[in-house]
Coordinates of C-alpha atoms in Angstrom, one line a residue:
M7 CA -28.5 -22.0 -35.5
T8 CA -31.3 -24.6 -34.6
L9 CA -33.1 -24.7 -31.3
E10 CA -31.2 -28.0 -30.6
Q11 CA -27.9 -26.3 -31.2
Q12 CA -28.8 -23.4 -29.0
Q13 CA -29.7 -25.8 -26.2
T14 CA -26.5 -27.9 -26.5
G15 CA -24.1 -25.0 -27.3
S16 CA -23.0 -26.7 -30.5
T17 CA -22.7 -25.4 -34.0
S18 CA -22.9 -27.0 -37.5
S19 CA -19.1 -27.4 -37.3
G20 CA -19.4 -29.8 -34.4
I21 CA -17.7 -27.4 -32.0
E22 CA -19.3 -27.1 -28.6
H23 CA -18.8 -23.8 -27.0
N24 CA -20.3 -21.0 -24.9
D25 CA -20.0 -17.2 -25.1
T26 CA -17.1 -17.2 -22.6
A27 CA -15.1 -20.1 -24.0
W28 CA -11.4 -19.4 -24.5
E29 CA -10.6 -19.1 -28.2
G30 CA -6.8 -18.7 -28.1
P31 CA -4.3 -18.0 -29.2
L32 CA -2.3 -21.1 -28.5
F33 CA 1.4 -21.2 -29.4
I34 CA 3.3 -24.5 -29.6
V35 CA 7.0 -23.8 -29.2
G36 CA 10.2 -25.7 -28.7
M37 CA 13.6 -26.4 -30.2
P38 CA 13.5 -27.9 -33.7
R39 CA 13.4 -31.7 -33.7
S40 CA 11.8 -31.8 -30.3
G41 CA 8.3 -33.0 -30.9
T42 CA 6.4 -29.9 -32.0
K43 CA 5.0 -31.7 -35.0
L44 CA 3.8 -34.6 -32.9
L45 CA 2.1 -32.3 -30.5
R46 CA 0.4 -30.4 -33.4
G47 CA -0.7 -33.7 -34.9
L48 CA -2.3 -34.9 -31.7
L49 CA -4.0 -31.6 -30.8
S50 CA -5.3 -31.1 -34.3
K51 CA -7.7 -34.0 -33.7
H52 CA -9.6 -32.0 -31.1
P53 CA -12.7 -30.4 -32.7
R54 CA -12.1 -27.1 -30.9
I55 CA -8.5 -26.6 -32.0
R56 CA -7.4 -25.3 -35.4
I57 CA -3.7 -25.1 -36.0
L58 CA -2.1 -23.3 -39.0
A59 CA -0.7 -26.0 -41.4
A60 CA 2.6 -24.1 -41.8
E61 CA 4.9 -22.4 -39.4
T62 CA 4.5 -18.6 -39.5
D63 CA 7.8 -17.4 -38.0
F64 CA 6.8 -13.8 -38.9
L65 CA 5.4 -12.4 -35.6
P66 CA 8.7 -10.5 -34.9
F67 CA 8.6 -9.0 -38.4
I68 CA 5.0 -7.8 -37.8
A69 CA 6.0 -6.3 -34.5
E70 CA 9.0 -4.5 -36.0
W71 CA 6.9 -3.2 -38.9
V72 CA 4.2 -1.7 -36.7
E73 CA 6.9 -0.1 -34.5
R74 CA 8.6 1.5 -37.5
Q75 CA 5.7 2.1 -39.9
G76 CA 2.7 2.4 -37.6
S77 CA -0.5 0.3 -37.8
P78 CA -1.6 -0.3 -41.4
S79 CA -5.1 0.8 -40.8
T80 CA -5.9 2.2 -44.3
P81 CA -6.3 -0.1 -47.3
E82 CA -3.3 1.5 -48.9
A83 CA -1.1 1.0 -45.9
F84 CA -2.4 -2.5 -45.4
E85 CA -1.6 -3.4 -49.0
Q86 CA 1.9 -2.2 -48.6
F87 CA 2.3 -4.2 -45.4
A88 CA 0.8 -7.3 -47.1
N89 CA 3.2 -7.0 -50.0
A90 CA 6.2 -6.9 -47.6
M91 CA 4.8 -10.0 -45.9
S92 CA 4.2 -11.9 -49.2
G93 CA 7.8 -13.1 -49.3
A94 CA 7.5 -15.0 -46.0
N95 CA 8.4 -18.7 -46.1
Y96 CA 5.0 -19.5 -44.8
F97 CA 3.6 -19.1 -48.3
N98 CA 6.1 -21.7 -49.6
F99 CA 4.3 -24.3 -47.5
R100 CA 0.7 -22.9 -47.5
P101 CA -1.7 -25.6 -48.6
T102 CA -2.7 -25.1 -52.3
A103 CA -6.2 -26.2 -51.4
R104 CA -6.7 -22.9 -49.7
G105 CA -6.7 -21.1 -53.0
P106 CA -5.2 -17.7 -53.7
F107 CA -4.2 -15.6 -50.7
R108 CA -6.1 -12.3 -50.7
W109 CA -4.9 -9.5 -48.5
Q110 CA -8.3 -7.9 -48.7
D111 CA -9.8 -11.0 -46.9
W112 CA -7.0 -10.9 -44.4
R113 CA -7.7 -7.2 -43.7
A114 CA -11.4 -8.0 -43.2
A115 CA -10.6 -10.8 -40.7
C116 CA -8.6 -8.3 -38.6
N117 CA -12.0 -6.9 -37.5
G118 CA -10.8 -3.3 -37.4
R119 CA -7.8 -4.0 -35.3
F120 CA -4.5 -3.3 -37.0
D121 CA -2.0 -3.5 -34.1
V122 CA 0.4 -6.4 -33.8
S123 CA -2.1 -8.8 -32.2
G124 CA -4.9 -7.8 -34.5
L125 CA -2.9 -8.3 -37.6
F126 CA -1.6 -11.7 -36.5
E127 CA -5.0 -12.9 -35.2
G128 CA -6.7 -11.7 -38.4
F129 CA -4.2 -13.7 -40.5
A130 CA -4.7 -16.9 -38.4
R131 CA -8.5 -16.6 -38.4
Y132 CA -8.6 -16.0 -42.2
E133 CA -6.3 -18.9 -42.9
L134 CA -8.1 -21.2 -40.5
D135 CA -11.7 -20.1 -41.2
A136 CA -12.0 -19.6 -37.5
E137 CA -14.7 -17.0 -36.9
R138 CA -14.8 -15.1 -33.7
S139 CA -17.3 -16.5 -31.1
S140 CA -17.4 -19.8 -33.0
G141 CA -15.7 -21.7 -30.1
A142 CA -12.7 -22.6 -32.3
I143 CA -9.3 -22.1 -30.7
W144 CA -6.8 -20.7 -33.2
A145 CA -3.2 -21.9 -32.8
D146 CA 0.2 -21.7 -34.3
K147 CA 3.0 -24.2 -34.2
S148 CA 6.3 -22.3 -34.8
P149 CA 9.3 -23.7 -32.9
A150 CA 11.3 -20.5 -33.4
Y151 CA 8.9 -18.7 -31.1
I152 CA 10.7 -20.4 -28.2
R153 CA 12.8 -17.1 -28.4
Q154 CA 9.7 -14.9 -28.6
I155 CA 7.8 -15.8 -25.4
P156 CA 8.0 -12.3 -24.0
L157 CA 6.8 -10.9 -27.3
I158 CA 3.9 -13.3 -27.3
M159 CA 3.0 -12.5 -23.7
R160 CA 3.1 -8.8 -24.4
H161 CA 0.8 -8.7 -27.4
F162 CA -1.5 -11.6 -26.5
P163 CA -2.5 -11.2 -22.8
N164 CA -4.9 -14.1 -23.2
G165 CA -2.5 -16.3 -25.1
R166 CA -1.2 -19.7 -23.8
I167 CA 2.0 -21.5 -24.6
L168 CA 2.9 -25.2 -24.8
H169 CA 6.6 -25.6 -24.6
I170 CA 7.8 -29.1 -25.5
V171 CA 11.3 -30.1 -24.4
R172 CA 13.4 -33.0 -25.6
D173 CA 16.6 -34.5 -24.1
V174 CA 19.4 -32.4 -25.5
R175 CA 21.4 -35.4 -26.5
D176 CA 18.6 -36.9 -28.6
H177 CA 17.9 -33.4 -29.9
C178 CA 21.5 -33.1 -31.2
V179 CA 21.4 -36.6 -32.8
S180 CA 18.2 -35.6 -34.6
M181 CA 19.6 -32.2 -35.7
R182 CA 22.6 -33.9 -37.2
N183 CA 20.6 -36.6 -38.9
A184 CA 18.0 -34.3 -40.3
W185 CA 20.1 -31.3 -41.5
G186 CA 23.8 -32.1 -40.8
K187 CA 23.9 -29.6 -38.0
D188 CA 27.0 -29.4 -35.7
I189 CA 26.1 -31.1 -32.4
R190 CA 28.2 -28.6 -30.4
R191 CA 26.2 -25.6 -31.7
S192 CA 22.9 -27.5 -31.3
A193 CA 23.8 -28.3 -27.6
W194 CA 24.9 -24.7 -26.9
R195 CA 21.7 -23.2 -28.4
W196 CA 19.5 -25.8 -26.6
G197 CA 21.2 -24.9 -23.3
K198 CA 20.5 -21.2 -23.7
D199 CA 17.1 -21.1 -25.4
V200 CA 15.4 -23.9 -23.5
L201 CA 16.7 -22.5 -20.1
N202 CA 15.3 -19.1 -20.9
A203 CA 12.0 -20.5 -22.0
H204 CA 11.8 -22.8 -19.0
R205 CA 12.3 -19.8 -16.6
Q206 CA 9.7 -17.7 -18.5
C207 CA 7.2 -20.6 -18.3
L208 CA 7.9 -21.1 -14.6
S209 CA 7.1 -17.4 -14.0
M210 CA 3.6 -17.7 -15.7
P211 CA 2.3 -21.2 -14.9
E212 CA -1.3 -20.1 -15.7
R213 CA -0.2 -19.2 -19.2
C214 CA 2.6 -21.7 -20.0
L215 CA 2.8 -25.4 -19.8
E216 CA 6.0 -27.5 -20.3
V217 CA 5.7 -30.9 -21.9
R218 CA 8.5 -33.5 -22.0
F219 CA 8.8 -35.2 -25.3
E220 CA 9.9 -38.5 -23.6
E221 CA 6.8 -38.4 -21.3
L222 CA 4.5 -37.7 -24.2
L223 CA 5.9 -40.8 -26.0
Q224 CA 5.7 -43.1 -23.0
N225 CA 2.4 -42.0 -21.6
P226 CA 0.4 -40.0 -24.1
D227 CA -2.8 -40.5 -22.2
T228 CA -1.6 -38.8 -19.1
Q229 CA 0.2 -36.0 -21.0
M230 CA -2.8 -35.2 -23.3
R231 CA -5.1 -35.2 -20.3
R232 CA -2.7 -32.7 -18.6
I233 CA -2.7 -30.5 -21.7
C234 CA -6.5 -30.6 -22.1
L235 CA -6.8 -29.5 -18.5
F236 CA -4.4 -26.6 -19.1
L237 CA -6.4 -25.6 -22.2
D238 CA -9.9 -26.0 -20.6
L239 CA -10.8 -28.7 -23.0
D240 CA -12.5 -32.1 -22.7
F241 CA -10.2 -35.1 -23.2
F242 CA -11.1 -38.0 -25.4
A243 CA -9.1 -41.1 -26.2
G244 CA -8.6 -40.2 -29.9
L245 CA -6.2 -37.5 -28.8
T246 CA -3.5 -40.1 -28.1
E247 CA -3.4 -41.4 -31.7
L248 CA -2.2 -39.8 -34.9
S249 CA -4.5 -39.8 -37.9
Q250 CA -1.6 -39.5 -40.3
S251 CA 2.2 -39.2 -40.3
V252 CA 3.5 -35.9 -39.1
E253 CA 7.2 -36.5 -39.6
Q254 CA 9.2 -36.6 -42.9
R255 CA 12.7 -37.0 -41.4
G256 CA 14.4 -39.2 -38.8
Y257 CA 13.3 -42.4 -37.0
A258 CA 9.5 -41.5 -37.0
A259 CA 9.4 -40.5 -40.7
G260 CA 6.2 -41.8 -42.3
R261 CA 5.0 -43.5 -39.2
T262 CA 1.3 -43.1 -38.2
E263 CA 1.8 -44.3 -34.6
I264 CA 3.5 -42.7 -31.7
M265 CA 7.1 -44.1 -31.6
R266 CA 7.2 -44.9 -27.9
D267 CA 10.8 -46.0 -28.0
N268 CA 12.1 -42.8 -29.8
F269 CA 14.2 -41.6 -26.9
R270 CA 17.7 -42.2 -25.5
K271 CA 18.9 -43.0 -29.1
F272 CA 22.0 -41.0 -28.2
E273 CA 23.3 -44.0 -26.3
T274 CA 24.1 -45.9 -29.5
R275 CA 24.4 -43.0 -31.9
L276 CA 26.9 -40.8 -30.1
T277 CA 30.5 -41.5 -29.0
P278 CA 31.4 -41.0 -25.3
G279 CA 33.3 -37.9 -26.3
E280 CA 30.3 -36.4 -28.2
I281 CA 28.0 -37.1 -25.3
A282 CA 30.5 -35.4 -22.9
S283 CA 30.7 -32.4 -25.3
I284 CA 26.9 -32.0 -25.6
E285 CA 26.4 -32.3 -21.8
S286 CA 29.1 -29.9 -20.9
L287 CA 27.7 -27.2 -23.3
S288 CA 24.2 -27.6 -21.9
W289 CA 25.0 -28.6 -18.3
D290 CA 23.1 -25.8 -16.5
C291 CA 19.9 -26.3 -18.5
M292 CA 20.0 -30.1 -18.1
H293 CA 20.2 -29.7 -14.3
A294 CA 17.4 -27.1 -14.3
L295 CA 15.1 -29.5 -16.2
G296 CA 16.1 -32.7 -14.4
Y297 CA 18.1 -34.4 -17.1
T298 CA 21.1 -36.4 -15.8
P299 CA 24.5 -36.0 -17.4
V300 CA 26.4 -39.2 -17.8
R301 CA 29.8 -38.0 -19.0
A302 CA 30.2 -34.3 -18.2
T303 CA 30.9 -32.8 -14.8
R304 CA 30.4 -29.1 -15.3
Q305 CA 29.1 -26.3 -17.6
R306 CA 31.5 -25.3 -20.4
E307 CA 31.3 -22.0 -22.2
M308 CA 31.6 -21.4 -25.9
S309 CA 33.5 -18.4 -27.2
S310 CA 31.8 -15.8 -29.4
L311 CA 34.3 -16.7 -32.2
M312 CA 33.4 -20.4 -32.0
Q313 CA 29.7 -19.6 -32.0
Y314 CA 30.2 -17.5 -35.1
M315 CA 32.3 -20.1 -36.9
L316 CA 29.8 -22.9 -36.2
K317 CA 26.9 -20.7 -37.3
L318 CA 28.6 -20.2 -40.6
K319 CA 29.2 -23.9 -40.8
D320 CA 25.5 -24.7 -40.1
G321 CA 24.3 -22.1 -42.5
A322 CA 26.4 -23.5 -45.3
Q323 CA 25.1 -27.0 -44.5
L324 CA 21.5 -25.8 -44.6
V325 CA 22.0 -24.1 -48.0
K326 CA 23.7 -27.2 -49.3
S327 CA 20.9 -29.5 -48.2
G328 CA 18.3 -27.1 -49.5
M329 CA 20.0 -26.9 -52.9
A330 CA 18.9 -30.4 -53.9
R331 CA 15.2 -29.4 -53.3
R332 CA 15.1 -25.8 -54.3
G333 CA 18.3 -24.8 -56.1
V334 CA 21.0 -22.5 -54.9
A335 CA 19.2 -19.2 -55.2
A336 CA 16.0 -20.5 -53.7
A337 CA 17.8 -22.1 -50.8
V338 CA 19.8 -19.0 -50.0
R339 CA 16.6 -16.9 -50.2
F340 CA 14.7 -19.3 -48.0
H341 CA 17.1 -19.0 -45.1
A342 CA 17.7 -15.3 -45.5
T343 CA 13.9 -14.8 -45.3
H344 CA 13.7 -16.9 -42.2
R345 CA 16.3 -14.8 -40.5
R346 CA 14.5 -11.6 -41.6
M347 CA 11.1 -12.7 -40.5
A348 CA 11.8 -14.6 -37.3
G349 CA 14.2 -12.0 -35.8

């Protein structure tokens, strides 16, 4: 490091930092089709933030492995653990430019810590080239971790969470358009998962921040300033603009600008009966988060049998949609792996 860099606190990477700067982890969570990719695209422009290019989803798997098998501290145990991890869907989307994945390099990046947090942090730092004390904040965008907030908080006492929330009615429209999901099950899961995450975030305001998708679209400057304040980062205007498209499906697919009108689409894309069904299945959560139902008047429950039947329906639809891209066997394996890794 040059004398000038020592005086300014910057490195050759352009990251300004000091010895006490927070370096993560940051987890971006939320229901699918709720803006997590948009948030990742905007935050990735900050010189101090490095976000894994693909969703991990395997934190629950690591926690279960360590609980059952113990910490893989020896090279032999680590190789066995890494082999079990090698089938994770993360590796289907890992950028090829990274070159071959080497478990030996992952192990070295763990810095001698082979508990749950050490294994996960080592993985992220290896994949992101984020050395300790570099000032870089390592981050992961995995929507499925909306159900793993207690697990994150337990293993990462310095971790912070950004929970992005989208209007359930637009969420259901997008889930159906993108993957053919049943809007009833989407609404039911939104009502349960978002409400749980909302309550958990309220209990830890210093570690969790909720962001409304609609507010991020309409006023990105205000919301990104709010996020930067939460993360102890300097704000700059470039954080309100995308450098490339982040979406491959739906209304914003292929667009490089923030689609400021991408909300309340449900008004023209759902029937009155569909709106009423969605609102009634997510009534309690809508009220807790300040969304106003326009058709329903109370919370409606869904039987365990109906939940199971709709789960089977959605699973079959996902496999069907994945067949065109991966083939039958690969599509089934992909979704089975996701369930095994994400818990």
